[in-house]
Tab-separated table of C-alpha atoms and ligand atoms in Angstrom:
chain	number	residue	atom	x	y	z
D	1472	UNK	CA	-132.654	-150.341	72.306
D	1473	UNK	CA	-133.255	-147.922	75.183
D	1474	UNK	CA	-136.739	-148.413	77.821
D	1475	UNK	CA	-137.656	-145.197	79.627
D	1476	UNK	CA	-140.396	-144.452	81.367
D	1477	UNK	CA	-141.368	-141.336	79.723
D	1478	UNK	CA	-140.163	-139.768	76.415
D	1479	UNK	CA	-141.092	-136.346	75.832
D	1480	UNK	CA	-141.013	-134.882	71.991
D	1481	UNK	CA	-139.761	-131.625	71.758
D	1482	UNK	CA	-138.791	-128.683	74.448
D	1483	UNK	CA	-140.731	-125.666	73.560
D	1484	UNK	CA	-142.567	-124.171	76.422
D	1485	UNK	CA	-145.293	-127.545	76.084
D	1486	UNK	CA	-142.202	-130.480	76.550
D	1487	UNK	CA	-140.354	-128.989	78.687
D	1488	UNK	CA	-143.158	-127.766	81.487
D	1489	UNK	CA	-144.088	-131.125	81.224
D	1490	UNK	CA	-140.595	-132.405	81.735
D	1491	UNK	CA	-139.901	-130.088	84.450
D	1492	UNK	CA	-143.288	-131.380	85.912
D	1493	UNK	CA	-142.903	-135.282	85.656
D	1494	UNK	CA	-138.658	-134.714	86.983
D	1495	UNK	CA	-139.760	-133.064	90.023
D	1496	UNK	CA	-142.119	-135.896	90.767
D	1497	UNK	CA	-139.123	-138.386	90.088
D	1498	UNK	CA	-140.015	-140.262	87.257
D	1499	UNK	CA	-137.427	-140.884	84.407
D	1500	UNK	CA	-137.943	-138.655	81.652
D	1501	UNK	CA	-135.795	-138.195	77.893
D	1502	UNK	CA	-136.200	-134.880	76.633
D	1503	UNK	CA	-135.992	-135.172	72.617
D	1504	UNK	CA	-135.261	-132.463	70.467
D	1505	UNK	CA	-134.189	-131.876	66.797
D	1506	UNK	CA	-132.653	-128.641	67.688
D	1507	UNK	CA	-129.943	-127.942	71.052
D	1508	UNK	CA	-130.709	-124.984	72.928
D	1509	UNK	CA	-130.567	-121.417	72.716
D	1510	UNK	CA	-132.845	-121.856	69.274
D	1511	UNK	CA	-134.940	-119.346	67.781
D	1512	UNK	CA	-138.978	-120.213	67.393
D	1513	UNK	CA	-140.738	-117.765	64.931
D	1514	UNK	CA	-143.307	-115.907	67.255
D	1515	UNK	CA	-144.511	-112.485	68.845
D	1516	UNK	CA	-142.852	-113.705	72.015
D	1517	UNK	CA	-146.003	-112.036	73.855
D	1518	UNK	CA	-145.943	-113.792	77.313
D	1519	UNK	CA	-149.322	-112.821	78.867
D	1520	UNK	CA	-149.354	-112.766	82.801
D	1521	UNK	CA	-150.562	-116.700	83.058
D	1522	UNK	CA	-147.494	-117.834	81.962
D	1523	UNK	CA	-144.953	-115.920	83.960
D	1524	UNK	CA	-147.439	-117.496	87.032
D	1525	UNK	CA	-146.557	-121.402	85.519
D	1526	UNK	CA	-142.896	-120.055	85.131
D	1527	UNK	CA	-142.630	-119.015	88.881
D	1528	UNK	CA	-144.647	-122.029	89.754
D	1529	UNK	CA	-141.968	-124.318	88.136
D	1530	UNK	CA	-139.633	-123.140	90.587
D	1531	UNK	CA	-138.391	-120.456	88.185
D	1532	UNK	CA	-138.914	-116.837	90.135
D	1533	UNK	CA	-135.774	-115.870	90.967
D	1534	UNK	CA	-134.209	-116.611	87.738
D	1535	UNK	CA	-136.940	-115.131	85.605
D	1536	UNK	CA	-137.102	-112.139	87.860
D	1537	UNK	CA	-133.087	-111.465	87.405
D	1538	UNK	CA	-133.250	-111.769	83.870
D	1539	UNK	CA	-135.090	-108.519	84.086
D	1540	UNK	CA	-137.204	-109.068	80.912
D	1541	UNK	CA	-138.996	-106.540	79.152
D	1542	UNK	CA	-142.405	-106.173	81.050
D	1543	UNK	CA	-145.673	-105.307	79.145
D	1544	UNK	CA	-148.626	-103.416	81.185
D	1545	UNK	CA	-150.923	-101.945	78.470
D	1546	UNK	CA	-152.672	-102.628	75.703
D	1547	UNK	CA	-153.659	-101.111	71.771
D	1548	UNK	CA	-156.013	-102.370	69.758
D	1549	UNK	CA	-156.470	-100.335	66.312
D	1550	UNK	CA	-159.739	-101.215	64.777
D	1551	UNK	CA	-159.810	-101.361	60.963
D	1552	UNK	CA	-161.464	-97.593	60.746
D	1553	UNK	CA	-158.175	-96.324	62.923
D	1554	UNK	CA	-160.353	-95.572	65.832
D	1555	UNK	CA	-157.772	-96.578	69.180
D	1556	UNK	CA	-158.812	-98.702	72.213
D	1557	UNK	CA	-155.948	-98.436	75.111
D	1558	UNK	CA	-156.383	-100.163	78.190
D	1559	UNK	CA	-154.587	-101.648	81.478
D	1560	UNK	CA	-153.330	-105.408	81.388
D	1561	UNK	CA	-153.674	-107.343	85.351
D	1562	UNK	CA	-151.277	-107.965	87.234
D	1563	UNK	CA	-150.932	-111.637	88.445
D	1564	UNK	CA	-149.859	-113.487	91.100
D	1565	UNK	CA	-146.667	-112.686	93.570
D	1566	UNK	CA	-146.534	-109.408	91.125
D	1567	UNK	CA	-146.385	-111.182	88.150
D	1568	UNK	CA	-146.576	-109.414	84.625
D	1569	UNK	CA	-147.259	-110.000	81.185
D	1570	UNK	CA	-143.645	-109.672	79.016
D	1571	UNK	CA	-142.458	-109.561	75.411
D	1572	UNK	CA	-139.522	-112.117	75.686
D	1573	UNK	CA	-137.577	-113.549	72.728
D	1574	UNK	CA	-137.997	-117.236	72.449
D	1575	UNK	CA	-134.676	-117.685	72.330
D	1576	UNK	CA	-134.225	-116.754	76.125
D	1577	UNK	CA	-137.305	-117.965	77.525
D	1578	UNK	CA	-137.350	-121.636	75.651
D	1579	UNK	CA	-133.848	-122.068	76.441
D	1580	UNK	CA	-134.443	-121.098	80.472
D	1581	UNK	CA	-137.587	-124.193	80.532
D	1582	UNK	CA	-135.507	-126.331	79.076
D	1583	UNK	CA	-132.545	-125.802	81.226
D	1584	UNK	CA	-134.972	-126.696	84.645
D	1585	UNK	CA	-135.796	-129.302	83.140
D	1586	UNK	CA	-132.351	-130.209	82.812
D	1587	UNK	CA	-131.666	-129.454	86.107
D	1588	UNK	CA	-135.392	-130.866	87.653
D	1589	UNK	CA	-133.547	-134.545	86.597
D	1590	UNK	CA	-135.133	-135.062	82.880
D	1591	UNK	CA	-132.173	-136.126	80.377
D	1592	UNK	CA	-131.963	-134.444	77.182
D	1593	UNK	CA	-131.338	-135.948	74.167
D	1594	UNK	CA	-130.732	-133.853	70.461
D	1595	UNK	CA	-132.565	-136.340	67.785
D	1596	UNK	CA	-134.681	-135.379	65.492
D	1597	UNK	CA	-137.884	-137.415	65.713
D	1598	UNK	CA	-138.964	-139.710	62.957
D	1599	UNK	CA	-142.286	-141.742	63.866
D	1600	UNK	CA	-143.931	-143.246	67.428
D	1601	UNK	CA	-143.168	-146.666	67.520
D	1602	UNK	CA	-147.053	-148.195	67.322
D	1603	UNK	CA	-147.309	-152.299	67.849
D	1604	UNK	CA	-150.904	-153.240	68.047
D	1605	UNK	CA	-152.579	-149.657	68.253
D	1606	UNK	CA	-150.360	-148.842	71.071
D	1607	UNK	CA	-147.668	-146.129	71.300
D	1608	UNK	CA	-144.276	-147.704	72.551
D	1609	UNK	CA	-141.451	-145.210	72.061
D	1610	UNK	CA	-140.054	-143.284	69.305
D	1611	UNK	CA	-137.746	-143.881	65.787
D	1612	UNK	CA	-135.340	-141.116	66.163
D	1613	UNK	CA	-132.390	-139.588	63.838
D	1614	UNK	CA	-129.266	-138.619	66.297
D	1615	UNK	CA	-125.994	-137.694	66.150
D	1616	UNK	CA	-125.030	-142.400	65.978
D	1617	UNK	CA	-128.012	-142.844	63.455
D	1618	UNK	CA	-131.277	-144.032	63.020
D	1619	UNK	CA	-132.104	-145.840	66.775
D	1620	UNK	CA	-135.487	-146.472	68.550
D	1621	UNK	CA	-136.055	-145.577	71.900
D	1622	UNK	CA	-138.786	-147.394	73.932
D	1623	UNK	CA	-141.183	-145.876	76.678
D	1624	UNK	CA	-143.635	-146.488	78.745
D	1625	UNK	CA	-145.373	-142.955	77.637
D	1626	UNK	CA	-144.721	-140.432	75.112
D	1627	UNK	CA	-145.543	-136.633	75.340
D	1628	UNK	CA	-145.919	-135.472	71.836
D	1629	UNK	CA	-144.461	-131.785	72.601
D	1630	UNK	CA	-143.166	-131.700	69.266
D	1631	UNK	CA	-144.712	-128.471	67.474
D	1632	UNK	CA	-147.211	-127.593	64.915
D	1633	UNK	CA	-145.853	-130.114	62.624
D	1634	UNK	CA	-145.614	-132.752	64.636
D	1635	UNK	CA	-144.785	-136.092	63.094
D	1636	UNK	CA	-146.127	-137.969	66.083
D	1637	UNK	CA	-149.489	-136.138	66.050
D	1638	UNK	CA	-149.721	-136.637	62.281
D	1639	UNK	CA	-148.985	-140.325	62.199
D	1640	UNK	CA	-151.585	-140.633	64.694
D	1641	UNK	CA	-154.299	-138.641	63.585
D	1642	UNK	CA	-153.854	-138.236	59.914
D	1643	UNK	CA	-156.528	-136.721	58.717
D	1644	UNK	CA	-155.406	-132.815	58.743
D	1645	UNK	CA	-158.379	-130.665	59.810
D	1646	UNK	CA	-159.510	-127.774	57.352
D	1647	UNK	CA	-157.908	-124.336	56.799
D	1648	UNK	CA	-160.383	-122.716	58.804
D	1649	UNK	CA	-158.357	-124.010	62.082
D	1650	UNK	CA	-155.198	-123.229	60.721
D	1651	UNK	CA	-153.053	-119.834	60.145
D	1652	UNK	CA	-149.615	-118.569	59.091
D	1653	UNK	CA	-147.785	-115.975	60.623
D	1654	UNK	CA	-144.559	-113.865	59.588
D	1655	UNK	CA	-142.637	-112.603	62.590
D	1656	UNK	CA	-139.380	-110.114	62.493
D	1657	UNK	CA	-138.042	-107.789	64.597
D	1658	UNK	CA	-137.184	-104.572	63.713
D	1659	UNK	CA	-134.400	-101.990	65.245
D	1660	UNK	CA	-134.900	-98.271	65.154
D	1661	UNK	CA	-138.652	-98.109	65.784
D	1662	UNK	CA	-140.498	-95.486	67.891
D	1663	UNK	CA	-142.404	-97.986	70.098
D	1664	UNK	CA	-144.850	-97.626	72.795
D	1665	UNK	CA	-142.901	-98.239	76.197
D	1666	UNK	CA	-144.709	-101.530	77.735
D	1667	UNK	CA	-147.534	-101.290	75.317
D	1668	UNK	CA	-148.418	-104.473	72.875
D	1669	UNK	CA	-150.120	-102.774	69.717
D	1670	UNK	CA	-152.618	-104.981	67.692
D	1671	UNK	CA	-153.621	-103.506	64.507
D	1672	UNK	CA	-156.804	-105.099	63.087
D	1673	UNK	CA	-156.563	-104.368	59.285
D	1674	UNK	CA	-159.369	-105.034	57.126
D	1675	UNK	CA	-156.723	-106.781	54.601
D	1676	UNK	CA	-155.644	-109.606	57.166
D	1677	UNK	CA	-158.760	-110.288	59.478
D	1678	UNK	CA	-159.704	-112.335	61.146
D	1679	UNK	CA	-155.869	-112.086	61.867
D	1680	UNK	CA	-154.229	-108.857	62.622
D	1681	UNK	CA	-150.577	-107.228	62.259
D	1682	UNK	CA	-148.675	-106.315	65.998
D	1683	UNK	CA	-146.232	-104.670	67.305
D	1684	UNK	CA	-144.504	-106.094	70.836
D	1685	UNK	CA	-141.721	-103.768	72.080
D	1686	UNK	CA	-138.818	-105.451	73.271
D	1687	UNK	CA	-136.860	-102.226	74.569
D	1688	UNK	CA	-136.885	-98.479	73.899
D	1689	UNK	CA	-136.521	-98.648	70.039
D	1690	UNK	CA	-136.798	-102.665	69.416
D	1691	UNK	CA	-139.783	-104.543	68.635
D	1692	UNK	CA	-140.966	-107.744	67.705
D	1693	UNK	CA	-143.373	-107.122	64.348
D	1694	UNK	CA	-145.451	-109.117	62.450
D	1695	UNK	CA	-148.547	-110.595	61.360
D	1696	UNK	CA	-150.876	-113.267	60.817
D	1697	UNK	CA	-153.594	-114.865	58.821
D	1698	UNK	CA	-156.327	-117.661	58.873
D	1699	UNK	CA	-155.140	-119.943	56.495
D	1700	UNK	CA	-158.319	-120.013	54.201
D	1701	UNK	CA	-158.402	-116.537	54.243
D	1702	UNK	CA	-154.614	-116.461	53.235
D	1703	UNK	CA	-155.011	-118.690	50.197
D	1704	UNK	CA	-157.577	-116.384	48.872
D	1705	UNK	CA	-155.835	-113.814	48.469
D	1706	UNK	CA	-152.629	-113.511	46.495
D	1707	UNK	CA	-150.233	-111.362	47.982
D	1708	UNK	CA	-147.350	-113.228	50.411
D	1709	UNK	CA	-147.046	-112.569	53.928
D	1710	UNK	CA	-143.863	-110.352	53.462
D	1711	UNK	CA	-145.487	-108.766	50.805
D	1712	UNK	CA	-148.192	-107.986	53.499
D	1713	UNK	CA	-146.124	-106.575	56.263
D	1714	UNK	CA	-144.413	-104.533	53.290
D	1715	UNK	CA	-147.874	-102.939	53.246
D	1716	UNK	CA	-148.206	-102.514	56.602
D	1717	UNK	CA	-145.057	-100.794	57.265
D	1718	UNK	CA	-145.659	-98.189	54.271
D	1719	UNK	CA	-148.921	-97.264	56.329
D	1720	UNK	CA	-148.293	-93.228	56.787
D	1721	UNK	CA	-148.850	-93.734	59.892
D	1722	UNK	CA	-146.404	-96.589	60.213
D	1723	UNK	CA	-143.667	-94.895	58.308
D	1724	UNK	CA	-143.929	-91.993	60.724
D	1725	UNK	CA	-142.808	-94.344	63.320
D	1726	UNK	CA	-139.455	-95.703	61.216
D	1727	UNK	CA	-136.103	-94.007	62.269
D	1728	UNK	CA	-133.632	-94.116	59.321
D	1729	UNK	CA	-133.916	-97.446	57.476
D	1730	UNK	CA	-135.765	-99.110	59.760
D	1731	UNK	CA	-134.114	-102.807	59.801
D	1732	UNK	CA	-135.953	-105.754	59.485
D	1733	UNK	CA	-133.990	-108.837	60.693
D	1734	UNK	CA	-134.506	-112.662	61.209
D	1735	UNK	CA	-138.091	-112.687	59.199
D	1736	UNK	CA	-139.473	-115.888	59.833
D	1737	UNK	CA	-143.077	-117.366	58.768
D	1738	UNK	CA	-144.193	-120.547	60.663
D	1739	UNK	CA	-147.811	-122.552	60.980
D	1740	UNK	CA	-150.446	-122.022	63.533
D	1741	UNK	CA	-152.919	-125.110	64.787
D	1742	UNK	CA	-156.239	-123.494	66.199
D	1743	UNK	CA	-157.655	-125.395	69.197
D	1744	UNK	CA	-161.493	-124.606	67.422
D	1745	UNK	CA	-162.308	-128.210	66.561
D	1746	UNK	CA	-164.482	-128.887	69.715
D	1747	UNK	CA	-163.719	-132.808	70.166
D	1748	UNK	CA	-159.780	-133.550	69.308
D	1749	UNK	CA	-158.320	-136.643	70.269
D	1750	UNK	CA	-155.569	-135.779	72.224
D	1751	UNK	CA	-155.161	-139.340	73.972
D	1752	UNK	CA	-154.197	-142.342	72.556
D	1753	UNK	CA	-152.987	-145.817	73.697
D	1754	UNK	CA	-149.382	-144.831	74.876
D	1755	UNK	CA	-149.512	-141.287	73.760
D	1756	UNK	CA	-150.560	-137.785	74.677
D	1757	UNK	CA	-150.940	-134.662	72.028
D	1758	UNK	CA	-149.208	-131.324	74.049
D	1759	UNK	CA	-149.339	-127.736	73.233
D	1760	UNK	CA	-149.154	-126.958	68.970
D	1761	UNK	CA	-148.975	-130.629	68.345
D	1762	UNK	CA	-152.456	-130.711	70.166
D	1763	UNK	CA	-154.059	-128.190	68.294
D	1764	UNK	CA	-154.276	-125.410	71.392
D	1765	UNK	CA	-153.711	-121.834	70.139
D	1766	UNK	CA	-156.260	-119.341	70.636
D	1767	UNK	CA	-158.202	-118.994	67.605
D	1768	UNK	CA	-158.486	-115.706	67.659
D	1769	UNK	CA	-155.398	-113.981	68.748
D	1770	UNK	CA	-153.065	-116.959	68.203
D	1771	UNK	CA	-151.395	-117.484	72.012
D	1772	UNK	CA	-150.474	-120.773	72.523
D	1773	UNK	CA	-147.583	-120.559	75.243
D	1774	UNK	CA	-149.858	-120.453	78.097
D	1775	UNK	CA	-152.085	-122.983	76.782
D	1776	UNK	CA	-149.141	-125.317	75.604
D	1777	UNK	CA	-147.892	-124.639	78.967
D	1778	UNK	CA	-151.712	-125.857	80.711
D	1779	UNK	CA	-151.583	-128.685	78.637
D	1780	UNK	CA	-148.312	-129.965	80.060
D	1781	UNK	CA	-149.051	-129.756	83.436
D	1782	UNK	CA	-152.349	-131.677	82.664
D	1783	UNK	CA	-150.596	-134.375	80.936
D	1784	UNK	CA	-147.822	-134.386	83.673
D	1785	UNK	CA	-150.836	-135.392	86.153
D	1786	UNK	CA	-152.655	-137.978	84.139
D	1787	UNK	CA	-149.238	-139.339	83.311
D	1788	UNK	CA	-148.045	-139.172	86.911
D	1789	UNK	CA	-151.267	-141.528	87.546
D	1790	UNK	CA	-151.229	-143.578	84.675
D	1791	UNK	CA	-147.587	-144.337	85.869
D	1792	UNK	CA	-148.332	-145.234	89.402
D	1793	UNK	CA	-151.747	-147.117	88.319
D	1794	UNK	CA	-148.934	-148.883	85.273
D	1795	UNK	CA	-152.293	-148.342	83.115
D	1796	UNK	CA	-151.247	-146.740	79.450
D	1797	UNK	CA	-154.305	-147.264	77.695
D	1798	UNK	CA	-156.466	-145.143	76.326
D	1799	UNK	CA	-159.164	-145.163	78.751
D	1800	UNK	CA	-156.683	-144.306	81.204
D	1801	UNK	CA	-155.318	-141.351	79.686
D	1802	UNK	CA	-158.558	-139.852	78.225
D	1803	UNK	CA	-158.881	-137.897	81.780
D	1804	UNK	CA	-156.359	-135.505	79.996
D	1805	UNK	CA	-158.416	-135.040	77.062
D	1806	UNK	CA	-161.695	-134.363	79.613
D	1807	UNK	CA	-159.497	-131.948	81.147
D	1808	UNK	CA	-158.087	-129.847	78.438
D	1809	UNK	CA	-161.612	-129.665	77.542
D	1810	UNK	CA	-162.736	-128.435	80.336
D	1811	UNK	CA	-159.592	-125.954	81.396
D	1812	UNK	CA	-159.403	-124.703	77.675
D	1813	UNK	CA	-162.569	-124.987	75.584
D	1814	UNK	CA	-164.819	-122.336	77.291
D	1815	UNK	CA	-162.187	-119.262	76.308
D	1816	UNK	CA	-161.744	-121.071	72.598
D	1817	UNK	CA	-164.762	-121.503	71.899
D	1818	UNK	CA	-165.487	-118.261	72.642
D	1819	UNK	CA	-162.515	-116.935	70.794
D	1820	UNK	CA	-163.928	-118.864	67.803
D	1821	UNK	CA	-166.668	-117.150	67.676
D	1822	UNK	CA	-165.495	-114.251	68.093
D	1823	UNK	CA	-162.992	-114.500	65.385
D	1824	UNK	CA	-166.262	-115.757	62.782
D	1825	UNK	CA	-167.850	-112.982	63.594
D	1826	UNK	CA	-165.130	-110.454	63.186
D	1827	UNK	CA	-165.063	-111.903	59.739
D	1828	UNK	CA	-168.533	-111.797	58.857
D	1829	UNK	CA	-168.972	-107.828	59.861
D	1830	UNK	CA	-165.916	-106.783	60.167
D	1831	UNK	CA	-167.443	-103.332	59.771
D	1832	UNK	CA	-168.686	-103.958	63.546
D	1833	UNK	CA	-165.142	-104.030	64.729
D	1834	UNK	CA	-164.853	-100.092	64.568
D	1835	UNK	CA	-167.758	-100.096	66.521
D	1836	UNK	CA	-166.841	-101.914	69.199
D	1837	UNK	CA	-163.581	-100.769	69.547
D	1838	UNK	CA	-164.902	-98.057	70.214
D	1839	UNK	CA	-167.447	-99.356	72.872
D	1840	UNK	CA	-164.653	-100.961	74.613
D	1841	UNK	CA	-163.171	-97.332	75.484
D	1842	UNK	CA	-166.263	-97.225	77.983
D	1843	UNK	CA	-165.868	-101.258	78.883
D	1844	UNK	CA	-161.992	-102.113	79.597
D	1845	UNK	CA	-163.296	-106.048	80.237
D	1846	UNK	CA	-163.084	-106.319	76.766
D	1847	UNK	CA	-159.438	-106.017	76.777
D	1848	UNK	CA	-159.379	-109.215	78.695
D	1849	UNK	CA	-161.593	-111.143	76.105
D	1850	UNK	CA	-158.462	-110.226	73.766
D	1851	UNK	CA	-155.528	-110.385	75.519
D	1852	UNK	CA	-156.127	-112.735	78.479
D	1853	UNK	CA	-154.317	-115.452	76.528
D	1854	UNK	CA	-152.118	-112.840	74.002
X	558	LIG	C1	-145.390	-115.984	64.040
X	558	LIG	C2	-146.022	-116.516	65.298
X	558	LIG	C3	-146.273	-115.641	66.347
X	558	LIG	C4	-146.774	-116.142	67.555
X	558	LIG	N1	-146.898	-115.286	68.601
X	558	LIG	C5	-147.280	-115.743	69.809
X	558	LIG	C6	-147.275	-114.898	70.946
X	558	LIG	O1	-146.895	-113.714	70.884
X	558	LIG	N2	-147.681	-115.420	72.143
X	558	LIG	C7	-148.067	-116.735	72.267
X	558	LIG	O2	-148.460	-117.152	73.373
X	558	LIG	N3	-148.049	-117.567	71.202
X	558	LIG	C8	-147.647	-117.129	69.996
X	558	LIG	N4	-147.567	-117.990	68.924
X	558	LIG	C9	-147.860	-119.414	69.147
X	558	LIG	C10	-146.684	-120.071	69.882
X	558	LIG	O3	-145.474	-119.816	69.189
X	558	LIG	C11	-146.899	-121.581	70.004
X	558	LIG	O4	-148.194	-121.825	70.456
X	558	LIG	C12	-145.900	-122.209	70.977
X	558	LIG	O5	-144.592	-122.140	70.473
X	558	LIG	C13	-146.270	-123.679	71.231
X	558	LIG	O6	-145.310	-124.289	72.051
X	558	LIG	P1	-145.008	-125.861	71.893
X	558	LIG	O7	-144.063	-126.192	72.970
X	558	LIG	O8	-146.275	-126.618	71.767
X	558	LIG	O9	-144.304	-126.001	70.459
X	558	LIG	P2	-142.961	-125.328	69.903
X	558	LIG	O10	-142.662	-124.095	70.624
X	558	LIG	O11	-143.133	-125.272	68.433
X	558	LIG	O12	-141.829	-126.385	70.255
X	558	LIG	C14	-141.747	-127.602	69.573
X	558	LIG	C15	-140.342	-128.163	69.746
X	558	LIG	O13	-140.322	-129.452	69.130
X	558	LIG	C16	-139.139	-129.608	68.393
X	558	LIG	N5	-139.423	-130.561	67.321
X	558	LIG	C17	-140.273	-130.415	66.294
X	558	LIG	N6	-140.289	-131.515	65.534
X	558	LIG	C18	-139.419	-132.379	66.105
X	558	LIG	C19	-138.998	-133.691	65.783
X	558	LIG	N7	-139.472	-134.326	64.713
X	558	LIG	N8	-138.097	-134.300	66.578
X	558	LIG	C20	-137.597	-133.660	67.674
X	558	LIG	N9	-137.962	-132.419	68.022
X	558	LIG	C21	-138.872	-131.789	67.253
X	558	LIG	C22	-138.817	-128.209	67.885
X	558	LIG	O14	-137.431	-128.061	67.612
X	558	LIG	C23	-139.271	-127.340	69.069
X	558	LIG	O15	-138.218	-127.090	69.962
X	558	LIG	C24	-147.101	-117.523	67.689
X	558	LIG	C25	-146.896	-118.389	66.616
X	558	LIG	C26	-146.359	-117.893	65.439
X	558	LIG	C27	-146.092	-118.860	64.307
């Protein structure tokens, strides 16, 4: 049986910020995953400006800068009537940009500094925390030898919106209402808008809404997604929605030749509405998806995933100099999501009710936001 200091679950943009975090300070961290990397993650792979700031912060500029990844500077938001709202996205710190990136490159470059930053990966998949007495301990993991159990001082639940560690210690699920799905696919031979991220809102799918993310001159990434409530209403299935959307007239005007879908994926989205989450237990902390942190209403969760680590990297940093894992210890992680994160959910979630109750209002504002380009930063300052 292995003791570690700290074992991180999963290293998607969450695990591994806060393993490159917690490595630089010199503390011994496992990196756990089911999958080795390059892997594919089903998403828009919208990266608004906030995290390509964390990414340079992490000691990642020069790298990310060579890479030469597909930068993103405006905005479209199509309101349910068709009128058009087309604005300017900020520019961030040291010249940093929003970027459409495919998670395959960007997930893969985290995990490698973390690699490199000192943390030690491991390819398991993750069965259960390890819980003796209320406390967290470690984690039951399936690799490569078998079933084993690692111990730890502290475990980082990174592990994703389906996070066994997340439901064995919280298992009540919370209602559909804080939940969505989402289809992603990327399609070739496209007429896109150069550096433009499109949101349609269609009356069909809101709250949610359909995009289009170019990832080069005739590439895009292309989906959509729904509240989950809202989903089971209604009986058509997510392809069967984006099939709609693409046989728009407007859409099909945009389709060279046959238009190729490829690698459709649908995956599960945890909305950070519920106002008081546990995200700290004895021996644990709940990370990115696995804490419930996307924006409710346009369904970004990198940068938050990514806020969350470096939170959890300080608290754990203390907790780990103070040798203090309770729960009263680590609760200053939970105060600070809460205070870092709430204020823009919270207003997201209201945002998103109220785009459901009138959603005749939306055509309205959109175009009242022509006049008042803040309003682009309500929507896309977390993607
Ligand atoms: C279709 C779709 C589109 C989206 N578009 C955007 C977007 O454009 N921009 C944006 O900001 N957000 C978007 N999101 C949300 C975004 O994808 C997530 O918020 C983000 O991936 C969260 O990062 P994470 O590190 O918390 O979890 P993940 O990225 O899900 O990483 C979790 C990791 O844990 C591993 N894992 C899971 N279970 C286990 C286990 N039992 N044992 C070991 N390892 C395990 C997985 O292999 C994975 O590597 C979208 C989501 C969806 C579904």
């Amino acid at each position: 049986m292995e003791q570690r200091e700290i074992v991180v679950v999963g290293a998607g943009p969450a695990g591994s910020t806060a393993a490159i975090a917690l490595s630089q300070q010199g503390h011994d961290v496992l990196l756990i995953d089911r999958q080795t990397f390059p892997r594919d993650k089903p998403c828009g792979d919208g990266m608004p400006v906030g995290v390509t700031e964390m990414v340079y912060d992490l000691g990642l500029k020069e790298v990310f800068d060579q890479a030469d990844f597909y930068p993103i500077d405006r905005v479209c938001l199509v309101s349910p009537a068709g009128y058009i709202y087309e604005g300017k996205l900020r520019m961030g710190k040291q010249g940093s940009k929003a970027h459409v990136i495919p998670r395959l490159q960007f997930d893969a470059l985290l995990q490698a500094q973390a690699v490199r930053a000192g943390a030690e990966f491991f390819q398991a998949r993750v069965t259960a925390p390890i819980v003796e007495n209320g406390q967290v301990h470690g984690v039951k993991a399936q690799g490569a030898a078998g079933l084993l159990e690692i111990r730890a001082r502290l475990v980082l639940a990174a592990d994703g919106a389906t996070s066994v560690i997340s439901r064995a210690l919280q298992p009540q699920r919370p209602p559909d209402v804080h939940r969505a799905v989402a289809l992603r696919a990327y399609m070739e031979d496209l007429e896109v808008r150069p550096h433009q991220v499109e949101f349609f809102l269609h009356r069909e799918i809101l709250p949610g809404y359909a995009w289009i993310f170019p990832m080069d001159a005739q590439k895009a990434n292309i989906g959509l997604g729904m509240r989950l409530d809202k989903f089971r209403q209604q009986q058509l299935s997510l392809e069967q929605l984006l099939e709609n959307f693409l046989a728009l007239p407007f859409m099909k005007e945009r389709i060279r030749g046959n238009g190729r879908l490829h690698d459709v994926a649908t995956w599960q989205l945890n909305f950070g509405s519920q106002k008081r989450l546990q995200r700290a237990f004895d021996g644990a902390l709940l990370l990115g998806d696995a804490g419930w942190l996307i924006d409710p209403l346009t369904g970004g969760g990198i940068e938050n995933g990514m806020m969350s680590a470096l939170l959890a990297a300080q608290t754990a940093h203390q907790a780990l100099q103070q040798g203090d894992f309770s729960r009263r210890m680590l609760h200053g992680y939970e105060r600070a999501c809460q205070a870092a994160l709430w204020p823009v959910m919270r207003r997201s979630y209201l945002i998103q009710r109220w785009v459901l109750r009138y959603p005749w209002l939306l055509d309205g504002l959109i175009k009242y936001a022509r006049n008042h380009p803040h309003l682009t930063n309500i929507f896309l300052a977390k993607l």
